């Protein structure tokens, strides 16, 4: 496949944008080669500036559960555009969005809209500290919660891809407020609480990890987090920016039957526009300004266009729950054949082909993967019109727009690599 225009654009981009991209994982550093510059999307497909068409399993890193240019979202945006782009004042749509999120996620009694997953987790963490009066946070190695200073400790996603253990620029004092533990290790969490429980404000967790690749919670792990946080008076924060409305209509918390104190949401709730949220118990959320002493704000928070897209997305999912049966079936069909030397983890419509013959249950096992071979696989698939995540340490996403033919083309291309 020709990539001439992408190569020219990448050269120009690198002159003015660090790494030529506005988010590190897009730079193909994890797999090598030139990132494809995208001209447009449609359904399950991306079309790059050279006119190459790809079956897209990145889906903008999760938001596009309905595929590109989904009719409900596009129609809502066209209508909202007639009214303008931003007001900096409350709107009816924001009330409707808050009510809809509370209806669809029972643990969320009150919610605040923000513009990115990072803002959501940063705000949720500040709120947890303000509510408990404590400073420490437990997170898990290989989990990524956005580029929040104190959470860029043994983080996944782009940091795992680039092999950045801990980012520069974060004061030691900030990093020291974070206790990073192995994912799925209940004993490690019990020990941390036994030793420092009275100073721990919150545990923040990806209830299904996407950011070291897809890693499901071990049986009992989420339940243990719920019990330990309750026992020690810490808050349980489910970071559902990726899993929210992805792994089930009622999110990971509904799929696994856990009631967190706070939840962060993003990606799907914006339908591809910049929209995220944090919410949970009303007694906690009432600590947020202007009601309480924990400050958080945003010029474009609750932006009319983003909320219109998000409302259309969530209403469509609520009114068409059978979409999740289709997503589950298509993702199961795609991951049915397990290539030799590969481990596949899948929860609902998110999955990862790990280039390791061993089980992948945490960061220590994920990082043993053969990332060079993953890079070869990535380019083999790209050349055959299949666009996977340009990193071993990311999840792949199925959308409702992916067809039987897409799955068959993908499996055929993968089989060719291993034969
Ligand atoms: P954003 O600030 O990128 O909107 O969200 C941060 C975030 C928070 N929590 C979870 C569980 C997330 O997965 C993310 C962002 N996910 C990555 C993909 N692994 C975004 C892609 C990127 O960084 O370009």
Coordinates of C-alpha atoms and ligand atoms in Angstrom, one line a residue:
X1 CA 0.0 0.0 0.0
X2 CA 1.3 3.5 -1.0
X3 CA 2.0 5.8 2.0
X4 CA 3.7 8.7 0.1
X5 CA 1.4 11.5 1.3
X6 CA 1.6 10.2 4.9
X7 CA 5.4 10.2 4.7
X8 CA 5.5 13.8 3.4
X9 CA 3.0 14.9 6.1
X10 CA 4.9 13.1 8.8
X11 CA 8.1 15.0 7.8
X12 CA 6.2 18.3 7.9
X13 CA 4.5 17.4 11.2
X14 CA 7.8 16.6 12.9
X15 CA 9.1 20.1 12.2
X16 CA 6.3 21.7 14.2
X17 CA 4.8 19.1 16.5
X18 CA 6.8 17.0 19.0
X19 CA 7.2 13.6 17.4
X20 CA 4.8 14.7 14.7
X21 CA 1.8 13.7 16.7
X22 CA -0.6 15.2 19.3
X23 CA -0.5 12.1 21.4
X24 CA 2.6 9.8 21.6
X25 CA 1.1 6.4 20.9
X26 CA 0.0 7.7 17.4
X27 CA 3.7 8.0 16.4
X28 CA 4.1 4.3 15.6
X29 CA 7.2 4.3 17.9
X30 CA 6.0 0.9 19.3
X31 CA 5.9 -0.7 15.9
X32 CA 8.1 1.4 13.7
X33 CA 7.4 2.9 10.4
X34 CA 5.3 6.0 9.3
X35 CA 2.0 6.7 10.9
X36 CA -0.8 6.8 8.4
X37 CA -2.4 10.2 8.2
X38 CA -6.2 9.8 8.0
X39 CA -8.4 11.6 5.6
X40 CA -11.8 10.3 6.8
X41 CA -13.7 7.4 8.4
X42 CA -16.9 5.5 7.6
X43 CA -18.4 2.6 9.4
X44 CA -15.7 0.1 10.3
X45 CA -13.2 1.8 7.9
X46 CA -10.5 4.4 8.0
X47 CA -9.3 6.0 4.7
X48 CA -5.8 7.5 4.7
X49 CA -4.5 10.4 2.7
X50 CA -3.2 8.0 0.0
X51 CA -6.7 6.5 -0.4
X52 CA -5.9 3.3 1.4
X53 CA -8.8 1.7 3.2
X54 CA -8.4 -0.1 6.5
X55 CA -10.6 -2.1 8.8
X56 CA -10.2 -0.1 12.0
X57 CA -9.7 -1.8 15.3
X58 CA -8.5 1.3 17.1
X59 CA -11.8 3.3 16.8
X60 CA -10.1 6.5 18.1
X61 CA -8.9 4.4 21.1
X62 CA -12.4 3.4 22.2
X63 CA -15.0 6.1 21.6
X64 CA -16.4 4.8 18.3
X65 CA -18.5 1.9 19.5
X66 CA -20.9 2.5 16.6
X67 CA -18.1 3.0 14.1
X68 CA -17.2 6.1 12.2
X69 CA -19.8 8.7 11.2
X70 CA -22.6 6.8 13.0
X71 CA -25.9 8.3 11.9
X72 CA -27.4 9.1 15.4
X73 CA -24.2 11.0 16.3
X74 CA -23.8 12.8 13.0
X75 CA -27.5 13.9 12.9
X76 CA -27.3 15.2 16.5
X77 CA -24.2 17.2 15.6
X78 CA -25.8 18.7 12.5
X79 CA -28.7 19.9 14.6
X80 CA -26.6 21.2 17.5
X81 CA -24.4 23.2 15.1
X82 CA -27.4 25.3 14.1
X83 CA -27.4 26.7 17.7
X84 CA -23.7 27.6 17.9
X85 CA -20.6 26.0 19.4
X86 CA -20.2 27.1 23.0
X87 CA -21.9 29.4 25.5
X88 CA -20.1 29.1 28.8
X89 CA -23.4 28.9 30.5
X90 CA -25.7 26.0 31.5
X91 CA -27.8 24.3 28.8
X92 CA -30.7 21.8 28.9
X93 CA -28.6 19.2 27.2
X94 CA -26.2 19.1 30.1
X95 CA -29.1 18.4 32.5
X96 CA -30.4 15.6 30.2
X97 CA -26.8 14.2 30.0
X98 CA -26.4 14.1 33.8
X99 CA -29.9 12.5 34.2
X100 CA -29.1 9.9 31.5
X101 CA -25.7 9.0 33.0
X102 CA -27.4 8.6 36.5
X103 CA -30.1 6.4 34.9
X104 CA -27.6 4.2 33.1
X105 CA -25.0 4.0 35.8
X106 CA -26.8 3.5 39.1
X107 CA -23.7 4.1 41.3
X108 CA -23.6 7.7 39.9
X109 CA -26.0 9.9 41.8
X110 CA -24.3 13.1 40.7
X111 CA -21.9 13.8 37.9
X112 CA -19.7 16.6 36.6
X113 CA -18.8 16.8 32.9
X114 CA -15.2 17.6 31.8
X115 CA -13.3 17.5 28.5
X116 CA -10.9 14.5 28.8
X117 CA -10.4 11.3 30.7
X118 CA -7.3 12.9 32.3
X119 CA -9.4 15.8 33.6
X120 CA -11.9 13.2 35.0
X121 CA -9.4 11.1 36.9
X122 CA -7.5 14.2 38.1
X123 CA -10.7 15.7 39.4
X124 CA -11.9 12.4 41.0
X125 CA -8.6 12.0 42.8
X126 CA -8.6 15.6 44.1
X127 CA -12.2 15.0 45.3
X128 CA -11.2 11.8 47.0
X129 CA -8.4 13.6 48.9
X130 CA -10.7 16.5 49.7
X131 CA -13.5 14.2 51.0
X132 CA -11.2 11.9 53.1
X133 CA -8.6 14.4 54.1
X134 CA -6.0 11.9 53.2
X135 CA -3.2 12.2 50.6
X136 CA -2.2 8.7 49.3
X137 CA -3.5 6.8 46.3
X138 CA -3.2 3.2 45.2
X139 CA -2.9 2.5 41.5
X140 CA -1.8 -0.6 39.6
X141 CA 1.3 -1.1 37.5
X142 CA 0.4 -1.0 33.8
X143 CA -2.8 0.9 34.3
X144 CA -3.1 4.3 32.7
X145 CA -5.4 7.0 34.0
X146 CA -4.4 9.9 31.7
X147 CA -1.4 12.2 32.2
X148 CA -2.2 13.2 35.8
X149 CA 1.1 14.1 37.5
X150 CA 0.7 11.8 40.5
X151 CA -0.6 8.9 38.4
X152 CA 2.2 8.8 35.9
X153 CA 3.8 6.2 38.1
X154 CA 4.5 2.8 36.4
X155 CA 1.7 3.7 34.0
X156 CA 0.6 1.8 30.9
X157 CA -0.5 3.0 27.4
X158 CA 2.0 5.3 25.8
X159 CA 4.4 5.2 28.7
X160 CA 4.6 1.4 28.5
X161 CA 4.9 1.6 24.7
X162 CA 7.8 4.0 25.0
X163 CA 9.4 2.3 27.9
X164 CA 9.1 5.4 30.1
X165 CA 9.1 4.1 33.6
X166 CA 8.3 7.3 35.3
X167 CA 7.9 10.6 33.4
X168 CA 10.2 13.6 33.9
X169 CA 8.7 16.8 35.2
X170 CA 6.7 15.2 38.1
X171 CA 8.0 16.3 41.5
X172 CA 9.2 13.4 43.6
X173 CA 6.8 14.6 46.3
X174 CA 3.8 14.1 43.9
X175 CA 5.0 10.6 42.8
X176 CA 5.5 9.6 46.4
X177 CA 1.8 10.0 47.1
X178 CA 1.1 7.1 44.8
X179 CA 1.5 3.5 45.7
X180 CA 1.8 1.4 42.6
X181 CA 0.9 -2.3 43.1
X182 CA 0.7 -5.4 40.8
X183 CA -2.7 -5.6 39.1
X184 CA -4.7 -8.6 40.4
X185 CA -2.6 -9.0 43.6
X186 CA -5.1 -8.9 46.5
X187 CA -2.2 -9.6 49.0
X188 CA -0.3 -6.6 47.8
X189 CA -3.4 -4.4 48.4
X190 CA -4.0 -5.9 51.8
X191 CA -0.4 -5.2 52.8
X192 CA -0.5 -1.6 51.6
X193 CA -3.7 -1.0 53.6
X194 CA -2.4 -2.7 56.7
X195 CA 0.8 -0.5 56.6
X196 CA -0.7 2.8 55.5
X197 CA -4.4 2.5 55.4
X198 CA -5.2 5.5 57.5
X199 CA -3.5 7.7 54.9
X200 CA -5.0 6.2 51.7
X201 CA -7.6 8.4 50.1
X202 CA -8.5 6.1 47.2
X203 CA -7.8 3.1 45.1
X204 CA -8.1 3.9 41.4
X205 CA -8.4 1.0 39.1
X206 CA -9.2 0.1 35.5
X207 CA -11.9 -2.6 36.3
X208 CA -10.8 -4.3 33.0
X209 CA -7.3 -3.0 32.0
X210 CA -6.9 -1.7 28.5
X211 CA -3.6 0.1 28.9
X212 CA -1.2 -2.8 29.2
X213 CA -3.2 -4.5 26.6
X214 CA -6.6 -6.1 27.7
X215 CA -6.2 -7.7 31.1
X216 CA -9.4 -8.9 32.9
X217 CA -9.7 -8.7 36.7
X218 CA -9.0 -12.1 38.4
X219 CA -12.0 -13.6 40.2
X220 CA -12.4 -11.8 43.5
X221 CA -10.0 -9.0 42.8
X222 CA -12.6 -6.2 42.4
X223 CA -14.6 -7.6 45.2
X224 CA -11.5 -7.4 47.5
X225 CA -10.8 -3.8 46.5
X226 CA -14.4 -2.9 47.4
X227 CA -14.2 -4.6 50.8
X228 CA -10.7 -3.2 51.7
X229 CA -11.6 0.4 50.7
X230 CA -14.8 0.2 52.7
X231 CA -12.9 -1.3 55.7
X232 CA -10.3 1.4 55.8
X233 CA -12.5 4.4 54.8
X234 CA -10.8 4.9 51.4
X235 CA -12.8 5.5 48.2
X236 CA -13.0 3.1 45.4
X237 CA -12.6 4.8 42.0
X238 CA -13.5 2.8 38.9
X239 CA -11.7 4.4 36.0
X240 CA -14.2 3.4 33.3
X241 CA -13.0 5.9 30.7
X242 CA -12.3 2.9 28.4
X243 CA -14.6 0.2 29.8
X244 CA -17.7 2.5 30.3
X245 CA -20.4 1.4 27.9
X246 CA -17.7 -0.7 26.2
X247 CA -17.7 -4.0 28.0
X248 CA -21.4 -3.8 28.8
X249 CA -24.3 -1.4 28.6
X250 CA -24.1 -1.0 32.4
X251 CA -20.3 -0.7 32.2
X252 CA -17.7 -2.9 33.9
X253 CA -19.3 -2.1 37.3
X254 CA -22.5 -3.6 36.0
X255 CA -20.8 -6.6 34.3
X256 CA -18.9 -7.5 37.5
X257 CA -21.5 -6.3 40.0
X258 CA -19.3 -3.9 42.0
X259 CA -20.6 -0.5 43.3
X260 CA -17.7 2.0 43.3
X261 CA -17.8 5.3 45.2
X262 CA -16.7 7.3 42.2
X263 CA -16.5 6.5 38.5
X264 CA -14.7 8.3 35.7
X265 CA -16.1 8.1 32.2
X266 CA -14.9 9.3 28.7
X267 CA -14.4 8.1 25.2
X268 CA -17.8 6.5 24.3
X269 CA -19.8 9.1 26.2
X270 CA -18.6 11.8 23.8
X271 CA -19.3 9.8 20.7
X272 CA -15.9 10.9 19.4
X273 CA -16.0 14.4 20.7
X274 CA -14.1 15.7 23.7
X275 CA -16.3 14.8 26.6
X276 CA -15.6 12.9 29.8
X277 CA -17.2 12.9 33.3
X278 CA -16.7 11.9 36.9
X279 CA -19.4 11.1 39.3
X280 CA -20.7 8.9 42.1
X281 CA -22.1 9.2 45.6
X282 CA -24.0 12.5 46.1
X283 CA -22.4 13.0 49.6
X284 CA -19.0 12.9 47.9
X285 CA -19.9 14.9 44.8
X286 CA -21.4 17.7 47.0
X287 CA -17.8 18.5 48.0
X288 CA -17.2 19.9 44.5
X289 CA -17.3 23.7 44.0
X290 CA -19.5 25.7 43.9
X291 CA -21.2 23.6 46.6
X292 CA -18.1 22.5 48.5
X293 CA -14.4 23.2 49.0
X294 CA -12.9 21.0 46.2
X295 CA -12.3 23.2 43.2
X296 CA -12.7 22.0 39.5
X297 CA -13.7 24.0 36.5
X298 CA -13.5 24.1 32.7
X299 CA -14.2 26.7 29.9
X300 CA -15.6 24.1 27.6
X301 CA -17.0 21.6 30.1
X302 CA -20.4 20.4 29.0
X303 CA -19.8 21.8 25.5
X304 CA -23.1 21.8 23.5
X305 CA -21.7 19.9 20.5
X306 CA -19.9 17.3 22.5
X307 CA -22.9 16.8 24.8
X308 CA -25.2 16.5 21.8
X309 CA -23.0 13.8 20.3
X310 CA -22.8 12.0 23.7
X311 CA -26.5 12.1 24.3
X312 CA -27.2 10.6 20.9
X313 CA -24.6 7.9 21.5
X314 CA -25.9 6.9 24.9
X315 CA -29.6 7.1 24.0
X316 CA -28.9 4.9 21.0
X317 CA -27.1 2.3 23.1
X318 CA -29.8 2.4 25.9
X319 CA -32.5 1.9 23.3
X320 CA -30.7 -0.8 21.4
X321 CA -29.2 -3.1 24.0
X322 CA -28.9 -6.0 21.4
X323 CA -25.9 -4.1 20.1
X324 CA -23.9 -5.7 22.9
X325 CA -24.9 -9.2 21.9
X326 CA -23.6 -8.4 18.4
X327 CA -20.4 -6.9 19.7
X328 CA -19.8 -9.9 21.9
X329 CA -20.5 -12.3 19.0
X330 CA -18.3 -10.6 16.5
X331 CA -15.4 -10.1 19.0
X332 CA -15.7 -13.8 20.0
X333 CA -15.7 -14.8 16.3
X334 CA -12.5 -12.7 15.7
X335 CA -10.7 -14.1 18.7
X336 CA -11.8 -17.7 18.3
X337 CA -8.7 -18.8 16.5
X338 CA -5.7 -18.4 18.7
X339 CA -2.4 -18.2 16.7
X340 CA 0.6 -20.3 18.0
X341 CA 2.7 -18.5 20.6
X342 CA -0.1 -15.9 21.2
X343 CA -2.4 -15.3 24.2
X344 CA -5.6 -13.5 23.5
X345 CA -7.4 -11.7 26.3
X346 CA -10.9 -10.4 25.7
X347 CA -13.7 -8.8 27.7
X348 CA -16.7 -7.9 25.6
X349 CA -15.7 -5.8 22.6
X350 CA -12.1 -5.0 23.8
X351 CA -9.3 -7.5 23.3
X352 CA -5.5 -7.9 22.8
X353 CA -3.3 -10.4 20.9
X354 CA -0.4 -10.8 23.3
X355 CA 2.8 -12.2 21.6
X356 CA 3.5 -14.4 24.5
X357 CA 2.7 -18.1 25.0
X358 CA 1.9 -17.5 28.7
X359 CA -1.1 -16.1 30.5
X360 CA -1.1 -12.2 30.7
X361 CA -2.6 -11.2 34.1
X362 CA -0.5 -8.1 35.1
X363 CA 2.3 -5.8 33.9
X364 CA 5.1 -8.3 34.8
X365 CA 3.6 -10.9 32.5
X366 CA 2.5 -8.3 29.8
X367 CA 6.0 -6.9 29.5
X368 CA 7.5 -10.3 28.6
X369 CA 5.7 -10.1 25.3
X370 CA 7.7 -10.2 22.0
X371 CA 7.0 -6.5 21.0
X372 CA 9.3 -6.8 17.9
X373 CA 7.2 -9.7 16.6
X374 CA 4.0 -7.7 17.5
X375 CA 5.5 -4.9 15.3
X376 CA 6.0 -7.3 12.4
X377 CA 2.4 -8.5 12.8
X378 CA 1.1 -5.0 13.0
X379 CA 2.7 -4.1 9.6
X380 CA 1.7 -7.4 8.0
X381 CA -1.9 -6.6 8.9
X382 CA -1.6 -2.9 7.9
X383 CA -0.4 -3.9 4.5
X384 CA -3.5 -6.1 4.1
X385 CA -5.9 -3.3 5.1
X386 CA -6.3 -4.1 8.8
X387 CA -5.5 -1.3 11.3
X388 CA -4.6 -2.5 14.7
X389 CA -3.3 -0.6 17.7
X390 CA 0.3 0.5 17.0
X391 CA 1.5 -0.9 20.3
X392 CA 1.5 -4.3 22.0
X393 CA 0.3 -2.5 25.2
X394 CA -3.0 -1.3 23.9
X395 CA -6.4 -2.8 23.5
X396 CA -8.1 -3.4 20.2
X397 CA -11.8 -2.4 19.8
X398 CA -14.7 -4.0 17.9
X399 CA -17.5 -1.7 16.8
X400 CA -21.1 -2.3 15.8
X401 CA -20.2 -1.4 12.3
X402 CA -17.7 -4.3 11.8
X403 CA -19.2 -6.9 9.4
X404 CA -18.8 -10.6 9.0
X405 CA -16.7 -9.8 5.9
X406 CA -14.4 -7.6 8.0
X407 CA -13.9 -10.4 10.5
X408 CA -13.2 -12.9 7.7
X409 CA -10.7 -10.6 6.0
X410 CA -9.0 -9.9 9.3
X411 CA -8.7 -13.6 10.3
X412 CA -7.4 -14.5 6.8
X413 CA -4.7 -11.9 7.0
X414 CA -3.7 -13.0 10.5
X415 CA -3.5 -16.7 9.5
X416 CA -1.2 -15.7 6.6
X417 CA 1.2 -14.2 9.1
X418 CA 1.5 -17.4 11.2
X419 CA 1.5 -19.9 8.4
Ligands
LIG1 P1 -7.7 11.1 27.9 O1 -7.1 12.2 28.7 O2 -6.7 10.6 26.8 O3 -9.1 11.5 27.2 O4 -8.1 9.8 28.8 C1 -7.1 9.3 29.6 C2 -7.5 7.9 30.0 C3 -8.0 7.7 31.3 N1 -8.3 6.4 31.7 C4 -8.2 5.4 30.9 C5 -8.6 4.0 31.4 C6 -7.7 5.6 29.5 O5 -7.7 4.5 28.7 C7 -7.3 6.8 29.1 C8 -6.8 7.1 27.7 N2 -6.6 6.0 26.9 C9 -5.5 6.1 25.9 C10 -5.5 4.8 25.1 N3 -4.9 3.7 25.8 C11 -5.7 7.3 25.0 C12 -4.9 7.2 23.7 C13 -3.8 8.2 23.7 O6 -3.2 8.5 24.8 O7 -3.6 8.8 22.7

